[in-house]
Coordinates of C-alpha atoms in Angstrom, one line a residue:
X378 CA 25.8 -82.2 -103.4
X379 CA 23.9 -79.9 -100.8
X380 CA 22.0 -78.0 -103.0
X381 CA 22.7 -74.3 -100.9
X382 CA 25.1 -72.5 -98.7
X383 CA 24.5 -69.6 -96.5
X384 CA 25.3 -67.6 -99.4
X385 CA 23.1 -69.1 -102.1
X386 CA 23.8 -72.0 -104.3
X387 CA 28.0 -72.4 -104.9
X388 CA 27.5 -73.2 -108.7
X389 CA 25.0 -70.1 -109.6
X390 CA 27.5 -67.9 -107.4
X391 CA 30.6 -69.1 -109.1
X392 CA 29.0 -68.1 -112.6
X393 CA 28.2 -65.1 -111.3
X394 CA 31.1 -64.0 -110.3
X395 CA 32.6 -64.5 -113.6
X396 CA 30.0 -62.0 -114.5
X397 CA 27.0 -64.0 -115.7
X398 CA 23.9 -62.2 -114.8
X399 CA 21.3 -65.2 -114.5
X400 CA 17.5 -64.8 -115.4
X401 CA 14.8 -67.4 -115.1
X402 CA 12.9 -68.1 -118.4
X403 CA 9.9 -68.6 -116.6
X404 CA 7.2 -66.7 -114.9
X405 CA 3.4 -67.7 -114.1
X406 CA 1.2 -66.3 -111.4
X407 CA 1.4 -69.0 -109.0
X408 CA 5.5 -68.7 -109.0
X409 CA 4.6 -65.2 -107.7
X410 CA 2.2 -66.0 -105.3
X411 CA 4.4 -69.1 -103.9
X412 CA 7.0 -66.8 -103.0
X413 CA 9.7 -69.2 -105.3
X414 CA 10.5 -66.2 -107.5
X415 CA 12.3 -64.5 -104.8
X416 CA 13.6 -67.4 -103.2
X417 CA 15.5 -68.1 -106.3
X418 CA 16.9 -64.0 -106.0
X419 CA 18.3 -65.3 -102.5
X420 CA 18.7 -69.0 -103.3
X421 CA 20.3 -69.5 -106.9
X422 CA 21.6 -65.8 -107.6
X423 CA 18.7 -64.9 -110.0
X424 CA 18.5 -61.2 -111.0
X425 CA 15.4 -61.1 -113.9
X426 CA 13.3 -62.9 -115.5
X427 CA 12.1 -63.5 -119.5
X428 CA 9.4 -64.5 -120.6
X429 CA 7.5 -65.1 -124.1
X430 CA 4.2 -66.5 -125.6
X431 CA 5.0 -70.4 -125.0
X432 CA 5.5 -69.8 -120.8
X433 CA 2.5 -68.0 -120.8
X434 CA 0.3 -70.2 -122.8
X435 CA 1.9 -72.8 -120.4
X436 CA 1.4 -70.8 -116.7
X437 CA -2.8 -69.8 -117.6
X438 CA -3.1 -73.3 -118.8
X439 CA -1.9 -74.7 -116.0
X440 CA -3.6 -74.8 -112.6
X441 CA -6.4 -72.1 -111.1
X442 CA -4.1 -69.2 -110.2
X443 CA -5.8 -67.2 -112.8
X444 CA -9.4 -68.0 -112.3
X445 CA -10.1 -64.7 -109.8
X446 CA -9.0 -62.5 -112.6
X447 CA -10.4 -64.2 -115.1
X448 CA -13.8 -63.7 -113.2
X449 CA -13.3 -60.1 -113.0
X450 CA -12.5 -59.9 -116.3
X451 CA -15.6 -61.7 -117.6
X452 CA -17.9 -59.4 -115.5
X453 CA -15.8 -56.6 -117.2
X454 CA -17.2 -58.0 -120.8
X455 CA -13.6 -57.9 -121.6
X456 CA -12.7 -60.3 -124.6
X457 CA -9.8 -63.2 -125.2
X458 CA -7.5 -60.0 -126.3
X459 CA -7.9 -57.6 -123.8
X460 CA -7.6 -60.3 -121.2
X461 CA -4.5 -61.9 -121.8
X462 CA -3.2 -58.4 -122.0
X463 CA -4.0 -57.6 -118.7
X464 CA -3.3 -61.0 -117.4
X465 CA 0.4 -60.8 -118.6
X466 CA 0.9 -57.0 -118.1
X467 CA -0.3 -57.7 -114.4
X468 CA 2.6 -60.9 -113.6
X469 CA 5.3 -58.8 -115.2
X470 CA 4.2 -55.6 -113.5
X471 CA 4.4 -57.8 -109.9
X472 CA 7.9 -59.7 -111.0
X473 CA 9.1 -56.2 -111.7
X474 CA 7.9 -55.2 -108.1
X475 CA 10.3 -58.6 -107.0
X476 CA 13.0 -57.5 -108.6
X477 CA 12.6 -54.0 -107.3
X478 CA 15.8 -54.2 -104.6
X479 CA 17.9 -56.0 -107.8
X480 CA 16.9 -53.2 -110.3
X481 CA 17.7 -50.5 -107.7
X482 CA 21.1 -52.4 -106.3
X483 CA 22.4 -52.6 -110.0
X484 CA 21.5 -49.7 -111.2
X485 CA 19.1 -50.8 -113.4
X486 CA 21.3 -53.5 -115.3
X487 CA 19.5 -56.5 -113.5
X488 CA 16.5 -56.7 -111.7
X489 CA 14.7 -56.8 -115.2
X490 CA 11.3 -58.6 -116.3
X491 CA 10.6 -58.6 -120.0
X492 CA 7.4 -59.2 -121.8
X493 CA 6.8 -59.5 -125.5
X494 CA 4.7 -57.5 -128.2
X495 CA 2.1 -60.0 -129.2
X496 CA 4.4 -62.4 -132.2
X497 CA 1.4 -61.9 -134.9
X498 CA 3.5 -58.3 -135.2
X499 CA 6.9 -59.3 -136.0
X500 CA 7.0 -58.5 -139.7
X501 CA 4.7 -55.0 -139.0
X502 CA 7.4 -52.4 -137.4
X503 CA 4.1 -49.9 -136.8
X504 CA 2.0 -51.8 -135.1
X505 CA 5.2 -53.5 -133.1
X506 CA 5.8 -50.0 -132.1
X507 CA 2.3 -49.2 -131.2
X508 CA 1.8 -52.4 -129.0
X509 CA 5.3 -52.0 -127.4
X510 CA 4.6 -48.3 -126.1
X511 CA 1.3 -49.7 -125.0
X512 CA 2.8 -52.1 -123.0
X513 CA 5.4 -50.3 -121.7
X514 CA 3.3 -47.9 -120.0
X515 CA 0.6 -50.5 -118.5
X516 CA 3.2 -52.4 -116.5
X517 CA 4.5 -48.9 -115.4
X518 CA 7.6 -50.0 -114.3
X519 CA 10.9 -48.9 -114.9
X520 CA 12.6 -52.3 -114.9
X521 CA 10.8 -54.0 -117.4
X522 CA 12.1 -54.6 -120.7
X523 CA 9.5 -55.2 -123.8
X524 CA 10.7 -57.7 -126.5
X525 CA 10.9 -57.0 -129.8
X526 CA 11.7 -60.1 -132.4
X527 CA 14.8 -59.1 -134.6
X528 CA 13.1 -59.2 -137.6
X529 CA 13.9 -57.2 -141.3
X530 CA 10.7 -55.1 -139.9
X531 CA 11.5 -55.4 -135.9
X532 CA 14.7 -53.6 -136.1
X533 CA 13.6 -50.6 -137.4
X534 CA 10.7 -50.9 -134.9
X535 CA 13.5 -51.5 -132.3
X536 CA 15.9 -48.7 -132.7
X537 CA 12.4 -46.5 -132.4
X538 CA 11.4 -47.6 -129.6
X539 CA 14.7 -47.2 -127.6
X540 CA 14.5 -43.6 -128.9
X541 CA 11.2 -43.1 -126.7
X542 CA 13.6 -44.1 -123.5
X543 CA 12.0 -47.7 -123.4
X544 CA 14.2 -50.2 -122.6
X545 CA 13.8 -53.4 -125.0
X546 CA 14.6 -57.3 -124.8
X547 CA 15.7 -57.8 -128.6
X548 CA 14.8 -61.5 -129.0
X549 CA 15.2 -64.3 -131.7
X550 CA 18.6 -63.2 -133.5
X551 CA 20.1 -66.3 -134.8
X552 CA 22.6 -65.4 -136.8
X553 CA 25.9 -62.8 -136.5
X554 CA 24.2 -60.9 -139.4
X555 CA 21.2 -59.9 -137.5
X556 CA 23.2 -59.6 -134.5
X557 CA 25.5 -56.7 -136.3
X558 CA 22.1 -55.2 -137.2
X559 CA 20.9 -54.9 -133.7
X560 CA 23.2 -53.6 -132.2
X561 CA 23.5 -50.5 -135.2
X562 CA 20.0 -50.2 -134.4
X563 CA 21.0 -50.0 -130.6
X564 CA 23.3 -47.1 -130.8
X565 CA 20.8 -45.4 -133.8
X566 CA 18.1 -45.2 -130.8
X567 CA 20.5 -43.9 -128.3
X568 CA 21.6 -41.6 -130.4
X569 CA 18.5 -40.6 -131.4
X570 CA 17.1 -40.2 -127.5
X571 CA 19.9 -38.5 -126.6
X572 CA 19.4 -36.1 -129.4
X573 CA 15.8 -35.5 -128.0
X574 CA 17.4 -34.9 -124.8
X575 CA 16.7 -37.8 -122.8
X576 CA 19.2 -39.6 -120.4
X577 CA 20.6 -42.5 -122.3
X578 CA 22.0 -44.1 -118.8
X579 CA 18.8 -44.8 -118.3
X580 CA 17.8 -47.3 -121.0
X581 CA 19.0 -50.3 -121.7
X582 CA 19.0 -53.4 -123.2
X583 CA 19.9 -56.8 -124.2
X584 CA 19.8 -58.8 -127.5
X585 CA 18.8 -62.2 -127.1
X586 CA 21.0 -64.5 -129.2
X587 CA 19.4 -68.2 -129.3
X588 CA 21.8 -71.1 -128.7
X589 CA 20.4 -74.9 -128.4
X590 CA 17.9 -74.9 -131.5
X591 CA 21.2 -73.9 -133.8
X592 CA 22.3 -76.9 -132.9
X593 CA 19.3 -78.9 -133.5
X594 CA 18.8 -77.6 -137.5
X595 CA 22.4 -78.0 -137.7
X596 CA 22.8 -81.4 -136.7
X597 CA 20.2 -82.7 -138.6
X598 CA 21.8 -81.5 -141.4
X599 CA 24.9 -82.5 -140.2
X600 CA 23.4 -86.4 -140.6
X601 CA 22.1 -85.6 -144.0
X602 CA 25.3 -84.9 -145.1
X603 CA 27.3 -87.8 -143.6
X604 CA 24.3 -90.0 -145.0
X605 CA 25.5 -88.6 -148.5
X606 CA 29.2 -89.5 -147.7
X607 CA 30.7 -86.2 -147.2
X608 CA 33.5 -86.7 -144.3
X609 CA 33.4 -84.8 -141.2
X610 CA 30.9 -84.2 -140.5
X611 CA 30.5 -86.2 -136.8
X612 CA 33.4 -84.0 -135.3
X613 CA 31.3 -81.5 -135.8
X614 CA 28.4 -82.5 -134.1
X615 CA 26.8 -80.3 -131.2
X616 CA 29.7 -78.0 -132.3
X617 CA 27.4 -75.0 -133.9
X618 CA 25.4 -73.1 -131.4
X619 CA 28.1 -72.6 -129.3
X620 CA 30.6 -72.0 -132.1
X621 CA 27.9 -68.7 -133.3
X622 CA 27.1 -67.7 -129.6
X623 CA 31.2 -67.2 -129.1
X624 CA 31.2 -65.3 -132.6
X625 CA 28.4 -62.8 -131.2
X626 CA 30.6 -62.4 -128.2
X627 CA 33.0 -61.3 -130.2
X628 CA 30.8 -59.2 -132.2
X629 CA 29.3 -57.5 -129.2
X630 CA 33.3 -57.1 -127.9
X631 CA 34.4 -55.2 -130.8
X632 CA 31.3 -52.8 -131.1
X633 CA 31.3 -52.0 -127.5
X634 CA 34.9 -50.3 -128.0
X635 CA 34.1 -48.7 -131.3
X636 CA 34.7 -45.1 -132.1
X637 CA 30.9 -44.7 -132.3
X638 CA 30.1 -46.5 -128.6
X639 CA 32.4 -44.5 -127.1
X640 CA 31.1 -41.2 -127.6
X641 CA 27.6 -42.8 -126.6
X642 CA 29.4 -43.9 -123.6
X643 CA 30.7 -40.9 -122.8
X644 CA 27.0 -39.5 -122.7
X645 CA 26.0 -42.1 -120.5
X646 CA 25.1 -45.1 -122.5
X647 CA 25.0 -48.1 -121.3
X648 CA 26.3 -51.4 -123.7
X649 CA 23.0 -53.7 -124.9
X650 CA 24.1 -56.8 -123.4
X651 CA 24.5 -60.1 -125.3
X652 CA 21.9 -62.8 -123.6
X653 CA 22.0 -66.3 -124.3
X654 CA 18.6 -67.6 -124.8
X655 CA 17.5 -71.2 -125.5
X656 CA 20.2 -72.7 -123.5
X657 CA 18.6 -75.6 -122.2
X658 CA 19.9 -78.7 -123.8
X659 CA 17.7 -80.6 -126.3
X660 CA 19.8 -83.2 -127.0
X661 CA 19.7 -86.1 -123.8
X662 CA 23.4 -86.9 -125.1
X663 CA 24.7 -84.0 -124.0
X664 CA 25.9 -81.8 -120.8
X665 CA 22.4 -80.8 -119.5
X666 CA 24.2 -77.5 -118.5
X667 CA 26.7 -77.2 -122.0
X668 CA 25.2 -73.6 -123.2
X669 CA 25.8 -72.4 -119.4
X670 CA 29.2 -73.4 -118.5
X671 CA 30.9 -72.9 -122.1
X672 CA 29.3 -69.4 -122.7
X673 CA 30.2 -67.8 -119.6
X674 CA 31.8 -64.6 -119.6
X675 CA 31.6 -61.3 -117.8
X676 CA 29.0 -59.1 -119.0
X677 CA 26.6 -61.4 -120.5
X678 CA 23.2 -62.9 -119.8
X679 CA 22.4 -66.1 -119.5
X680 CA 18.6 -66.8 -119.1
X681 CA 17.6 -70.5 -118.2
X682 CA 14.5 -72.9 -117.8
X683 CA 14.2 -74.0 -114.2
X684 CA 15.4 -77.7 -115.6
X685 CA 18.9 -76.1 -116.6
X686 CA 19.5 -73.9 -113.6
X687 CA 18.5 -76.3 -111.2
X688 CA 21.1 -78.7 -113.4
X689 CA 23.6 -76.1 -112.9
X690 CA 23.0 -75.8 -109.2
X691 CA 22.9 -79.7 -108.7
X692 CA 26.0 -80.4 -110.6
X693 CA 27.3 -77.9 -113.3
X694 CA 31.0 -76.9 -113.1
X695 CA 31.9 -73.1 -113.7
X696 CA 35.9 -72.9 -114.7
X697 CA 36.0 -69.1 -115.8
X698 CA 35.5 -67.4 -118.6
X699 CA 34.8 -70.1 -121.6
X700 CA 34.3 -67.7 -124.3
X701 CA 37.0 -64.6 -124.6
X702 CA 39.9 -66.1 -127.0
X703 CA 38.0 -69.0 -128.3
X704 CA 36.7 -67.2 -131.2
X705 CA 39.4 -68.4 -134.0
X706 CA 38.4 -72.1 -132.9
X707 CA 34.8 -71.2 -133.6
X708 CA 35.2 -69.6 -136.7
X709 CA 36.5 -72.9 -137.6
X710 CA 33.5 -74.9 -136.8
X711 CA 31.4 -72.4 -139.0
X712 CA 34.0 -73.0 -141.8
X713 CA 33.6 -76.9 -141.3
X714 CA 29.9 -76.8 -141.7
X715 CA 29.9 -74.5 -144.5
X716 CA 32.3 -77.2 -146.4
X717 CA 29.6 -79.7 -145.4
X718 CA 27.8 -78.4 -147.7
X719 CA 25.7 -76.7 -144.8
X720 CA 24.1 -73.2 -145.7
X721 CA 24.6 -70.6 -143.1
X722 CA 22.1 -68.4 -144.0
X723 CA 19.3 -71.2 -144.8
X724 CA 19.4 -72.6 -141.6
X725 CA 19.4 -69.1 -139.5
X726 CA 16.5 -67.8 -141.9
X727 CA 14.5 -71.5 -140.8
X728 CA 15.2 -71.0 -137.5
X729 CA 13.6 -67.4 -137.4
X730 CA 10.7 -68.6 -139.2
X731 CA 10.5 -71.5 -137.0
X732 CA 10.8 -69.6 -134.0
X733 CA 8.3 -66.7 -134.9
X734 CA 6.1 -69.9 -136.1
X735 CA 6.1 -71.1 -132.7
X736 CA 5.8 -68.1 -131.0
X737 CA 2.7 -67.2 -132.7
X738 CA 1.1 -70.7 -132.3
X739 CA 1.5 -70.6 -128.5
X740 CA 0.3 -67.4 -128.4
X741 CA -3.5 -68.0 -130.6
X742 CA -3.5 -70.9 -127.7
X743 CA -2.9 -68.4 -124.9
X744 CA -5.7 -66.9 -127.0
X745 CA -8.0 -69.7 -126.9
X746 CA -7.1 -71.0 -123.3
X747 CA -7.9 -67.3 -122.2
X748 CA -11.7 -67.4 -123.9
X749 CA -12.7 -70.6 -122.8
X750 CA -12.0 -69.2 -119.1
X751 CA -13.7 -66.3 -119.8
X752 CA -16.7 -68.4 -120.9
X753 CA -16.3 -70.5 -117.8
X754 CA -16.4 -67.3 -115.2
X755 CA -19.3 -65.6 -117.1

């Protein structure tokens, strides 16, 4: 099919108008420079960007977009750390500048670039605070949002650094737990900004839920299990991370018309937005665009890889809202793997390690990749 109209691609429009806001996971310097970031604003209905350690490991390492500052840098005497900081803080701080006529046309919903405290922090709420102020105020833009892993230690760091007015990216929740957690944490730095007398309306946020690796811990177990002859298990196959992203839904429904939101809202809060994160598909077996099309629903993120938005403008089919009223179903699924002798709570607690694992890995190579082109331009 033709891959745009005159309005922009009829796939990405059709899930936005069930209410999808859709962010790229992606951002390097030469996607700037190329002028493909906003060509996708115009093109494929895209209204922010995310980003964490692994695409910017992946955009310094990759081509000679970066060598000009690198030079600068090196003549600076600046070291691997204070380089990548200014390498990243300077991408997000021009994306932000992209997103400028989004930010201002959604009054400040969309039109968002986040960027993430350095990982090695995630269990130290001080230093995440610290280093998420710090960054806050080098991009100097209003429309970014700093991430903040939901950790034990990251949500206390997160409800204080809403209080400050900063707008935060809460990133790798996995389970409905940690989801009930962040939001609390949410409303307690609202509550507490507006008790300094700052204007709530003006920060936001969103909590990053993670969808596809659920399914990928899950279904291994899920073979385990029908290796050791318990039945059932294949029906339940691929059924997981979609089952737990509807559940948050749900969570984040019922909180945003509690008691306690409502006087927030009243003072001009704004609802922390659930975003679905991880949602390209892992598994070749199935729908390259599955954790787009059946998590859609008005109100949420969804943030893709350029593979799975440019799968859902080629060929992914948008029927409505795929998420509101499917929550008894799901609760089902959760039940089945739980009889399969699958622990909940084990495989969300891997998964976070897992995750913050990988995060921090990709970032002591943004590390590395960063000296040796220091060393290069010296």
């Amino acid at each position: 099919m033709s891959a745009e109209t005159a309005a922009g691609n009829p796939n990405t429009k059709a899930l936005s108008d069930v209410g999808v806001s859709i962010w790229l996971d992606d951002l390097s310097r030469q996607r700037l420079e190329s002028g493909s970031l906003a060509k996708l604003i115009e093109s494929h209905h895209v209204v922010g960007v995310t980003t964490n350690p692994t695409i910017f490991e992946s955009a310094v390492g990759s081509g000679d977009s970066y060598e000009g500052q690198l030079a600068e840098l090196a003549a600076k005497g600046a070291d691997a750390e204070q380089a990548v900081f200014e390498i990243t803080t300077a991408d997000v701080r021009e994306a932000c500048d992209v997103f400028a006529g989004v930010y201002a046309a959604s009054e400040g919903v969309d039109g968002r670039v986040s960027i993430e405290v350095d990982p090695r922090l995630a269990r130290n709420a001080d230093a995440t605070i610290k280093e998420a102020k710090r960054l806050y105020q080098a991009v100097d833009r209003e429309n970014v949002m700093i991430k903040i892993p939901a950790t034990v230690e990251g949500i206390e760091a997160i409800a204080a650094v809403l209080a400050e007015g900063i707008s935060v990216n809460v990133t790798l929740v996995f389970s409905l737990e940690r989801y009930r957690a962040v939001i609390n944490a949410f409303m307690l730095g609202l509550e507490k900004a507006y008790a300094e007398g700052l204007d709530i309306s003006k920060i936001h946020s969103v909590a990053s839920f993670f969808v596809s690796r659920v399914d990928t811990e899950v279904d291994k177990r899920l073979e385990l299990a029908a290796e050791e002859g318990k039945p059932g298990t294949e029906k339940l196959k691929s059924k997981a991370a979609i089952a737990n992203a509807r559940l948050a839904h749900q969570i984040a429904s019922e909180s945003f018309t509690s008691e306690r939101w409502l006087l927030l809202a009243d003072r001009g809060g704004r609802p922390q937005r659930l975003l679905l994160a991880s949602t390209g598909t892992k598994d070749p077996s199935l729908s390259d665009t599955l954790y787009v099309t059946e998590l859609a629903a008005a109100g949420v993120v969804n943030t893709m890889p350029e593979k799975t938005l440019n799968a859902l403008a080629d060929h992914g089919e948008v029927d409505g809202d795929t998420m509101t009223d499917t929550y008894v179903d799901s609760n089902r699924v959760l039940d089945g793997i739980s009889a399969a002798g699958i622990s909940y709570r084990e495989v969300v607690d891997a998964l976070e390690a897992e995750g913050l694992g990988k995060f921090e890995k990709s970032w002591e190579g943004l590390l590395a990749t960063v000296d040796e082109g220091l060393k290069r331009n010296a």
